[in-house]
XYZ file of C-alpha atoms in Angstrom:
554
model
C -2.352 -60.146 -16.602
C -1.013 -63.547 -15.480
C -3.161 -66.270 -16.999
C -1.618 -69.085 -14.949
C -4.233 -70.107 -12.413
C -2.680 -71.164 -9.106
C -5.658 -73.411 -8.479
C -4.616 -75.563 -11.459
C -0.951 -75.817 -10.442
C -1.252 -79.409 -9.164
C -2.572 -80.513 -12.540
C 0.272 -78.771 -14.369
C 2.822 -80.401 -12.067
C 1.185 -83.819 -12.515
C 1.340 -83.430 -16.299
C 5.126 -84.012 -16.170
C 4.671 -87.521 -14.754
C 3.491 -90.826 -16.183
C 0.488 -92.746 -14.896
C 2.870 -95.259 -13.335
C 4.683 -92.509 -11.427
C 1.393 -91.078 -10.149
C 0.292 -94.547 -9.008
C 3.543 -95.077 -7.091
C 3.180 -91.608 -5.557
C -0.267 -92.443 -4.181
C 0.951 -95.848 -3.004
C 3.897 -94.267 -1.172
C 1.668 -91.698 0.535
C -0.557 -94.514 1.781
C 2.317 -96.670 3.071
C 4.454 -93.961 4.652
C 2.275 -93.460 7.789
C 2.302 -97.243 8.320
C 6.106 -97.520 8.424
C 6.433 -97.247 12.240
C 3.776 -99.935 12.758
C 5.346 -102.246 10.202
C 8.743 -101.651 11.799
C 7.393 -102.763 15.188
C 6.025 -105.973 13.669
C 9.204 -106.919 11.810
C 11.720 -109.371 13.164
C 15.226 -109.242 11.745
C 16.667 -112.493 10.345
C 20.042 -113.811 11.510
C 22.969 -111.431 11.593
C 24.709 -111.529 8.208
C 28.236 -112.841 7.799
C 31.098 -110.292 7.435
C 30.794 -108.640 4.072
C 33.576 -106.071 3.819
C 35.326 -107.747 0.868
C 32.344 -107.032 -1.382
C 32.955 -103.276 -1.103
C 36.761 -103.210 -0.948
C 36.920 -101.613 -4.417
C 34.957 -98.519 -3.391
C 37.227 -95.506 -2.952
C 36.608 -92.743 -0.387
C 35.607 -89.221 -1.455
C 38.510 -87.023 -2.505
C 38.014 -84.387 0.205
C 37.008 -84.595 3.881
C 33.470 -83.553 4.730
C 33.261 -83.139 8.526
C 35.986 -82.155 11.014
C 37.153 -85.122 13.057
C 37.307 -83.130 16.315
C 33.690 -82.205 15.732
C 32.688 -85.852 15.348
C 34.223 -86.635 18.714
C 31.937 -83.978 20.205
C 28.884 -85.034 18.152
C 29.183 -81.821 16.191
C 28.741 -81.720 12.408
C 29.102 -79.017 9.800
C 27.311 -79.270 6.469
C 27.731 -76.542 3.861
C 28.509 -73.922 6.483
C 25.724 -74.989 8.868
C 26.758 -76.378 12.269
C 24.655 -79.137 13.827
C 25.246 -80.184 17.440
C 23.626 -83.493 18.405
C 25.067 -83.189 21.897
C 24.557 -85.383 24.959
C 20.769 -85.312 24.602
C 20.924 -87.264 21.304
C 19.103 -84.578 19.313
C 19.185 -86.159 15.862
C 15.878 -84.566 14.829
C 17.342 -81.035 14.531
C 13.929 -79.559 13.761
C 15.295 -76.011 13.403
C 17.701 -76.982 10.592
C 16.821 -76.947 6.908
C 15.543 -80.147 5.384
C 18.751 -80.603 3.381
C 20.898 -80.271 6.514
C 18.746 -82.845 8.305
C 19.077 -85.168 5.327
C 22.864 -84.741 5.340
C 23.046 -85.586 9.026
C 21.341 -88.938 8.420
C 23.161 -89.796 5.182
C 26.140 -90.865 7.320
C 28.570 -89.535 4.714
C 30.649 -88.549 7.743
C 31.592 -92.231 8.148
C 34.236 -91.617 5.485
C 35.839 -89.015 7.746
C 36.017 -91.563 10.557
C 37.740 -93.963 8.178
C 40.665 -91.527 8.060
C 41.335 -92.062 11.782
C 43.409 -94.770 13.376
C 41.292 -97.931 13.572
C 40.832 -97.878 17.365
C 39.909 -94.179 17.415
C 37.510 -94.602 14.518
C 35.729 -97.480 16.259
C 35.409 -95.570 19.541
C 33.936 -92.474 17.896
C 31.632 -94.490 15.679
C 30.266 -96.538 18.567
C 29.427 -93.336 20.444
C 27.677 -91.811 17.437
C 25.871 -95.015 16.486
C 24.361 -95.646 19.917
C 23.439 -91.953 20.153
C 21.689 -92.217 16.766
C 19.848 -95.350 17.835
C 18.593 -93.614 20.983
C 17.672 -90.422 19.120
C 15.674 -91.989 16.264
C 12.732 -94.358 15.903
C 12.466 -96.885 13.114
C 10.179 -95.692 10.337
C 9.715 -92.201 11.760
C 10.982 -88.836 10.631
C 13.606 -87.621 8.211
C 16.014 -90.429 9.149
C 13.814 -92.945 7.376
C 12.914 -91.052 4.243
C 13.706 -93.446 1.367
C 16.457 -91.348 -0.212
C 18.095 -90.830 3.177
C 17.740 -94.510 4.021
C 19.430 -95.478 0.746
C 22.366 -93.106 1.290
C 22.890 -94.300 4.857
C 22.550 -97.975 3.912
C 25.273 -97.628 1.288
C 27.634 -95.871 3.687
C 27.001 -98.427 6.431
C 27.609 -101.307 4.028
C 30.836 -99.864 2.675
C 32.498 -98.102 5.612
C 31.469 -99.824 8.848
C 33.429 -103.044 8.090
C 36.518 -100.853 7.702
C 36.200 -99.128 11.090
C 34.194 -101.369 13.439
C 34.124 -104.932 12.115
C 34.960 -106.556 15.479
C 32.681 -104.564 17.773
C 29.292 -105.201 19.346
C 28.213 -102.070 17.513
C 28.898 -103.810 14.192
C 26.477 -106.556 15.121
C 23.779 -103.997 15.864
C 24.394 -102.303 12.514
C 24.161 -105.668 10.788
C 20.933 -106.443 12.610
C 19.351 -103.229 11.299
C 20.221 -103.922 7.664
C 17.057 -105.907 7.073
C 14.888 -103.007 8.173
C 16.772 -100.633 5.883
C 15.967 -103.004 3.032
C 12.276 -103.463 3.875
C 11.816 -99.687 4.286
C 13.349 -99.060 0.864
C 11.273 -101.779 -0.782
C 8.095 -100.251 0.679
C 8.906 -96.667 -0.291
C 11.030 -97.169 -3.413
C 10.836 -93.818 -5.216
C 9.484 -94.938 -8.551
C 7.234 -91.875 -8.361
C 10.125 -89.409 -8.148
C 12.418 -91.345 -10.478
C 15.650 -89.717 -11.598
C 18.633 -89.621 -9.270
C 16.450 -90.619 -6.296
C 15.480 -93.938 -7.853
C 19.098 -94.609 -8.856
C 20.219 -93.980 -5.265
C 17.443 -96.221 -3.884
C 18.294 -99.115 -6.208
C 22.005 -98.782 -5.451
C 21.166 -99.045 -1.737
C 18.952 -102.087 -2.297
C 21.706 -103.805 -4.261
C 24.173 -103.284 -1.413
C 21.700 -104.442 1.247
C 20.753 -107.606 -0.649
C 24.433 -108.513 -0.993
C 25.091 -107.873 2.701
C 22.103 -110.006 3.702
C 23.313 -112.845 1.478
C 20.269 -112.869 -0.819
C 21.902 -113.451 -4.207
C 18.566 -113.685 -6.008
C 17.438 -110.295 -4.717
C 20.858 -108.814 -5.470
C 20.611 -109.917 -9.086
C 17.053 -108.601 -9.311
C 18.016 -105.156 -7.981
C 21.139 -105.072 -10.125
C 19.018 -105.851 -13.184
C 16.511 -103.123 -12.365
C 19.274 -100.612 -11.642
C 20.943 -101.383 -14.969
C 17.742 -101.065 -16.998
C 16.610 -97.956 -15.081
C 19.950 -96.238 -15.673
C 19.737 -96.885 -19.403
C 16.130 -95.666 -19.548
C 17.070 -92.398 -17.804
C 19.497 -91.390 -20.544
C 18.446 -89.142 -23.406
C 19.587 -89.912 -26.940
C 22.840 -87.950 -26.591
C 23.822 -89.618 -23.290
C 22.622 -86.815 -21.006
C 20.663 -87.614 -17.863
C 16.926 -87.002 -18.021
C 16.956 -84.344 -15.265
C 19.011 -81.952 -17.430
C 21.144 -80.711 -14.497
C 24.870 -81.303 -15.177
C 25.656 -81.617 -11.462
C 23.118 -84.418 -11.037
C 24.356 -86.045 -14.230
C 27.758 -86.388 -12.542
C 26.216 -87.583 -9.279
C 24.256 -90.326 -11.052
C 27.371 -91.303 -12.991
C 29.301 -91.681 -9.720
C 26.542 -93.839 -8.215
C 26.469 -96.096 -11.265
C 30.244 -96.531 -11.297
C 30.105 -97.570 -7.631
C 27.309 -100.026 -8.354
C 29.188 -101.530 -11.308
C 32.251 -102.061 -9.107
C 30.193 -103.954 -6.529
C 28.426 -105.986 -9.224
C 31.788 -107.196 -10.581
C 32.980 -108.099 -7.082
C 29.818 -110.125 -6.429
C 29.939 -112.110 -9.683
C 27.352 -110.116 -11.649
C 29.865 -109.453 -14.426
C 27.437 -109.304 -17.365
C 25.250 -106.717 -15.644
C 28.346 -104.788 -14.591
C 29.510 -104.649 -18.216
C 26.098 -103.430 -19.366
C 26.047 -100.771 -16.658
C 29.582 -99.683 -17.541
C 28.435 -99.127 -21.125
C 25.793 -96.712 -19.806
C 28.445 -95.027 -17.682
C 30.674 -94.555 -20.709
C 27.868 -92.797 -22.578
C 27.393 -90.505 -19.600
C 31.128 -89.834 -19.319
C 31.372 -88.860 -22.989
C 28.409 -86.508 -22.572
C 30.017 -84.824 -19.564
C 33.314 -84.504 -21.424
C 31.532 -82.914 -24.383
C 29.898 -80.281 -22.171
C 32.826 -79.622 -19.830
C 34.914 -76.516 -20.324
C 38.689 -76.278 -20.554
C 39.031 -76.296 -16.748
C 37.154 -79.605 -16.483
C 34.028 -78.043 -14.972
C 30.502 -78.469 -16.280
C 28.326 -75.321 -16.412
C 26.098 -74.762 -13.393
C 22.819 -74.929 -15.290
C 19.803 -75.912 -13.192
C 20.467 -77.106 -9.662
C 24.239 -77.152 -9.986
C 26.712 -75.325 -7.745
C 29.477 -73.425 -9.535
C 32.110 -75.660 -7.985
C 30.655 -78.928 -9.191
C 32.848 -82.050 -9.452
C 35.327 -81.854 -12.283
C 35.330 -84.185 -15.247
C 38.430 -86.178 -16.095
C 39.340 -84.900 -19.537
C 41.431 -86.144 -22.397
C 41.566 -82.924 -24.389
C 44.025 -84.327 -26.952
C 41.426 -86.898 -27.942
C 38.466 -84.607 -27.342
C 39.451 -80.926 -27.749
C 37.159 -78.008 -26.905
C 35.133 -77.295 -30.023
C 31.658 -76.171 -30.983
C 29.215 -79.019 -30.505
C 25.522 -79.694 -29.971
C 23.897 -81.999 -27.421
C 20.447 -81.608 -28.891
C 18.434 -84.214 -27.001
C 19.366 -82.782 -23.619
C 19.239 -79.181 -24.842
C 22.822 -77.936 -24.483
C 25.398 -76.579 -26.895
C 28.959 -75.285 -26.847
C 30.406 -72.543 -29.035
C 34.225 -72.392 -28.868
C 36.734 -70.286 -30.774
C 40.513 -70.548 -31.267
C 41.002 -67.355 -29.241
C 39.862 -69.137 -26.052
C 36.237 -68.014 -25.931
C 33.962 -70.802 -24.636
C 30.181 -70.321 -24.529
C 27.910 -72.969 -22.994
C 24.282 -72.551 -24.048
C 21.253 -73.924 -22.233
C 18.581 -74.294 -24.884
C 16.002 -75.509 -22.388
C 13.659 -78.455 -22.711
C 13.469 -79.427 -26.362
C 9.812 -79.806 -27.359
C 8.802 -83.468 -27.295
C 11.721 -84.614 -25.099
C 10.884 -86.329 -21.830
C 12.440 -84.578 -18.819
C 12.157 -84.609 -15.046
C 11.982 -80.888 -14.228
C 12.344 -80.806 -10.412
C 15.945 -79.538 -10.585
C 15.221 -77.193 -13.496
C 15.365 -73.406 -13.510
C 13.500 -70.903 -15.709
C 16.624 -70.479 -17.836
C 15.847 -71.332 -21.465
C 18.287 -69.794 -23.974
C 20.677 -68.667 -21.232
C 24.444 -68.991 -21.575
C 27.623 -69.100 -19.529
C 30.981 -67.962 -20.816
C 34.692 -68.470 -20.168
C 37.527 -66.477 -21.715
C 41.005 -67.968 -21.445
C 39.758 -70.342 -18.742
C 38.230 -67.560 -16.599
C 34.505 -67.613 -15.905
C 32.953 -64.328 -17.097
C 29.176 -64.899 -17.365
C 27.467 -67.386 -15.047
C 24.096 -68.207 -13.508
C 23.243 -67.640 -9.872
C 23.411 -71.424 -9.574
C 22.014 -73.223 -6.534
C 22.948 -72.421 -2.947
C 19.868 -73.755 -1.134
C 16.930 -76.124 -1.469
C 14.947 -74.377 1.268
C 11.809 -72.698 -0.125
C 11.946 -68.946 0.164
C 13.229 -65.821 -1.596
C 16.779 -67.132 -2.177
C 15.571 -70.355 -3.762
C 12.968 -68.488 -5.832
C 15.513 -65.978 -7.123
C 18.078 -68.608 -8.059
C 15.488 -70.457 -10.137
C 14.020 -67.302 -11.680
C 14.552 -66.069 -15.237
C 16.208 -62.774 -14.204
C 18.973 -64.699 -12.386
C 20.073 -66.099 -15.757
C 21.523 -64.589 -18.918
C 18.310 -64.522 -20.901
C 15.085 -62.519 -21.402
C 12.185 -61.981 -18.987
C 8.906 -60.409 -20.089
C 6.475 -58.474 -17.899
C 8.274 -59.665 -14.765
C 7.273 -63.259 -15.538
C 9.419 -66.392 -15.547
C 9.586 -68.396 -18.770
C 8.637 -71.576 -16.889
C 6.305 -71.738 -13.908
C 8.498 -72.506 -10.894
C 7.346 -72.440 -7.295
C 8.094 -74.062 -3.952
C 11.460 -75.767 -3.686
C 11.199 -78.157 -6.651
C 7.837 -77.624 -8.314
C 7.484 -76.876 -12.024
C 4.130 -76.330 -13.694
C 3.940 -74.811 -17.173
C 7.266 -75.504 -18.923
C 8.831 -73.495 -21.752
C 9.195 -75.584 -24.920
C 12.275 -74.939 -27.025
C 12.756 -75.304 -30.765
C 16.255 -75.505 -32.223
C 16.276 -73.489 -35.442
C 19.910 -73.644 -36.549
C 23.306 -74.735 -35.266
C 26.182 -73.722 -37.526
C 29.591 -74.568 -36.057
C 32.695 -73.155 -37.697
C 36.448 -73.036 -37.188
C 36.098 -69.559 -35.639
C 33.185 -70.514 -33.324
C 29.885 -70.532 -35.183
C 26.310 -69.613 -34.365
C 23.182 -71.031 -32.820
C 19.543 -69.958 -33.130
C 16.698 -71.282 -31.008
C 13.330 -70.102 -29.714
C 10.952 -70.938 -26.873
C 7.269 -70.317 -26.126
C 7.537 -69.861 -22.362
C 5.614 -66.568 -22.461
C 2.739 -67.912 -24.520
C 0.346 -67.357 -21.591
C 0.868 -63.567 -21.726
C -1.319 -61.243 -23.841
C -0.099 -61.247 -27.424
C 1.651 -64.637 -26.908
C 5.281 -63.404 -27.025
C 7.848 -65.805 -28.460
C 11.554 -65.398 -27.691
C 14.078 -66.252 -30.399
C 17.799 -65.894 -29.651
C 20.855 -66.082 -31.906
C 24.341 -66.363 -30.414
C 27.257 -65.843 -32.814
C 30.902 -66.323 -31.801
C 33.789 -65.192 -33.998
C 37.076 -63.258 -33.790
C 37.072 -62.603 -30.056
C 33.463 -61.419 -29.896
C 30.144 -62.950 -28.873
C 27.048 -61.280 -30.312
C 23.618 -62.028 -28.836
C 20.485 -61.039 -30.772
C 17.051 -61.399 -29.189
C 14.007 -61.273 -31.469
C 10.692 -61.184 -29.628
C 7.597 -61.734 -31.720
C 3.981 -61.409 -30.689
C 1.737 -58.396 -30.170
C 1.130 -55.560 -27.754
C 3.333 -53.558 -25.401
C 5.501 -55.443 -22.921
C 8.283 -54.755 -20.448
C 11.417 -56.585 -21.580
C 14.309 -57.359 -19.210
C 17.578 -58.528 -20.791
C 19.943 -59.858 -18.124
C 23.696 -60.546 -18.156
C 24.861 -61.890 -14.764
C 28.634 -61.643 -14.360
C 30.878 -64.001 -12.444
C 32.195 -62.817 -9.055
C 35.201 -60.570 -9.523
C 33.913 -58.808 -12.631
C 32.712 -55.284 -11.835
C 31.306 -53.356 -14.824
C 32.261 -49.715 -15.276
C 30.279 -47.567 -17.722
C 32.604 -45.977 -20.285
C 29.904 -44.602 -22.584
C 26.181 -45.047 -23.164
C 25.530 -48.785 -23.243
C 29.218 -49.775 -23.038
C 30.773 -51.346 -19.928
C 34.367 -52.278 -19.227
C 34.007 -55.431 -17.104
C 37.718 -56.158 -16.559
C 40.226 -58.693 -17.933
C 40.317 -56.751 -21.210
C 36.625 -57.396 -21.931
C 33.647 -55.138 -22.590
C 29.896 -55.540 -22.975
C 28.220 -53.261 -25.508
C 24.424 -52.948 -25.685
C 23.204 -51.920 -29.148
C 20.460 -49.289 -28.975
C 16.985 -49.814 -30.363
C 15.370 -46.850 -32.184
C 14.729 -44.061 -29.691
C 16.353 -45.915 -26.763
C 18.449 -43.993 -24.223
C 20.884 -46.669 -23.054
C 21.945 -44.535 -20.088
C 18.398 -44.912 -18.772
C 17.602 -48.500 -19.779
C 20.785 -50.331 -18.701
C 21.625 -50.548 -15.021
C 24.049 -52.406 -12.763
C 22.333 -54.609 -10.189
C 23.910 -56.454 -7.269
C 23.503 -60.198 -7.353
C 25.295 -63.362 -6.266
C 26.585 -66.670 -7.594
C 26.461 -69.935 -5.674
C 29.731 -71.678 -4.891
C 27.970 -74.648 -3.323
C 25.093 -75.399 -0.983
C 25.102 -72.801 1.752
C 27.695 -70.512 0.146
C 27.420 -67.546 -2.228
C 29.713 -64.853 -3.593
C 28.491 -61.371 -4.438
C 28.532 -60.368 -8.074
C 27.187 -57.815 -10.530
C 24.377 -58.236 -13.031
C 23.789 -55.966 -16.012
C 20.096 -55.541 -16.732
C 18.513 -53.761 -19.645
C 14.871 -52.941 -19.023
C 12.515 -51.149 -21.411
C 8.926 -51.071 -22.634
C 8.498 -52.087 -26.271
C 5.765 -52.903 -28.717
C 6.212 -56.336 -30.270
C 7.768 -57.472 -32.469
C 11.074 -56.139 -31.110
C 14.805 -56.757 -31.487
C 17.514 -56.359 -28.824
C 21.229 -57.063 -29.146
C 24.490 -56.847 -27.231
C 28.099 -57.917 -27.712
C 30.737 -59.245 -25.350
C 34.167 -58.633 -26.885
C 37.811 -58.076 -26.186
C 38.699 -54.414 -25.954
């Protein structure tokens, strides 16, 4: 029987936050409905002087985001979803997902305009800007959510001087900067924290510089610098424990440091760069030989790559204990990334977390073999629930329950607490043992302990489950797209690329009955998924129990 009462979920969610965060949450809820009224009462100060030089050091994204022909027709495509604003200025797009609506108002597409000839870029931007002004109301709707406001403010500050500095449209953009700033100050996401607060503070820094308020710029730069440092765990990992968001925050901080230097805030820029260097070293330690970080938590499989210096920092077994990750690597090109989960006593922000404690991902000779489902959507529903669930990850589920209580799009209640028992690196790979109590609410209080041992072209995984009573155990191994397991004997599967997975039988177990091939998927980004196979071993056992399997070269 599930002992987690849904009625108490709000209290379990609130337990992850500090009193200060809860206070700011209540304050924001009170102020948000007043934003339209406050917007109507505000009068913008004088139009700021041209500011483009402040942001000249900011480089554009590496890849285009929106097709230029589409922009000319007020048509956008985000992660496979097409949005048509059209002649009726429909910027609300109420039928789209919340993420798609956010993306529309981020104005990241300004960077695509910057690739056009200057006159073309200005013409298209003016059309889109006046359409946006007609189709939105200050302080109302998704367009003025604080995170969205911060993203758009940054893009306007950086890109508009490059494409429309001499137009009447530019003066209107400049006149709206003050309201962007006041909206962010009112609704600054100190309640959410994490990457949202970093993005907000980065936007406030840019706006203060554009508006010529050097005192405010220094104040926001100081808060951004101290906030960034406070969001790092002892090993340099970001507090949200999602490698993709670690890289996003790092990119935001590098941008902010560049602007700080350009505006004369050199000491703060140097301090922020020191934080960035800690984050870069963490990402390099976790990245695999291809330069990718594992897609643990809310991370797409094709996350941004890390710039690596493998001569100075070769792939080797290493532990990032504070953030709960480890790497086991062997000379025969096996690389295993392990997600220990939230280490007991470590402060985390769990909104982008999955129920994935003690899961792993694996590369062999640079090819991804075992991977999580990842994250293809933030829309609440069956896809989001599955991608965050325990069975979508290479770990153990008990009685159909998730290790951590996840629900909605980002909610986490009860959280599994992990204990690191041993980490023993060696020249041939090494071993790691850890345990979590995520099933403590079930009868008999099951506890999952896992040992992963890598040596001589073989990974062995041993799961010891202590506790009492009979339980249904599900041991999952999700394979990367392209690997299709073929049963060659009871419990043995040829998965391709010269590799096999062998399940070791427990006493009296018929592996032909307990191990099955399930269809699954792996995210390649928001809005995109590739089909894949997942091996699942499911059986009823009395605790304590021991399960094991091996992934080896044939």
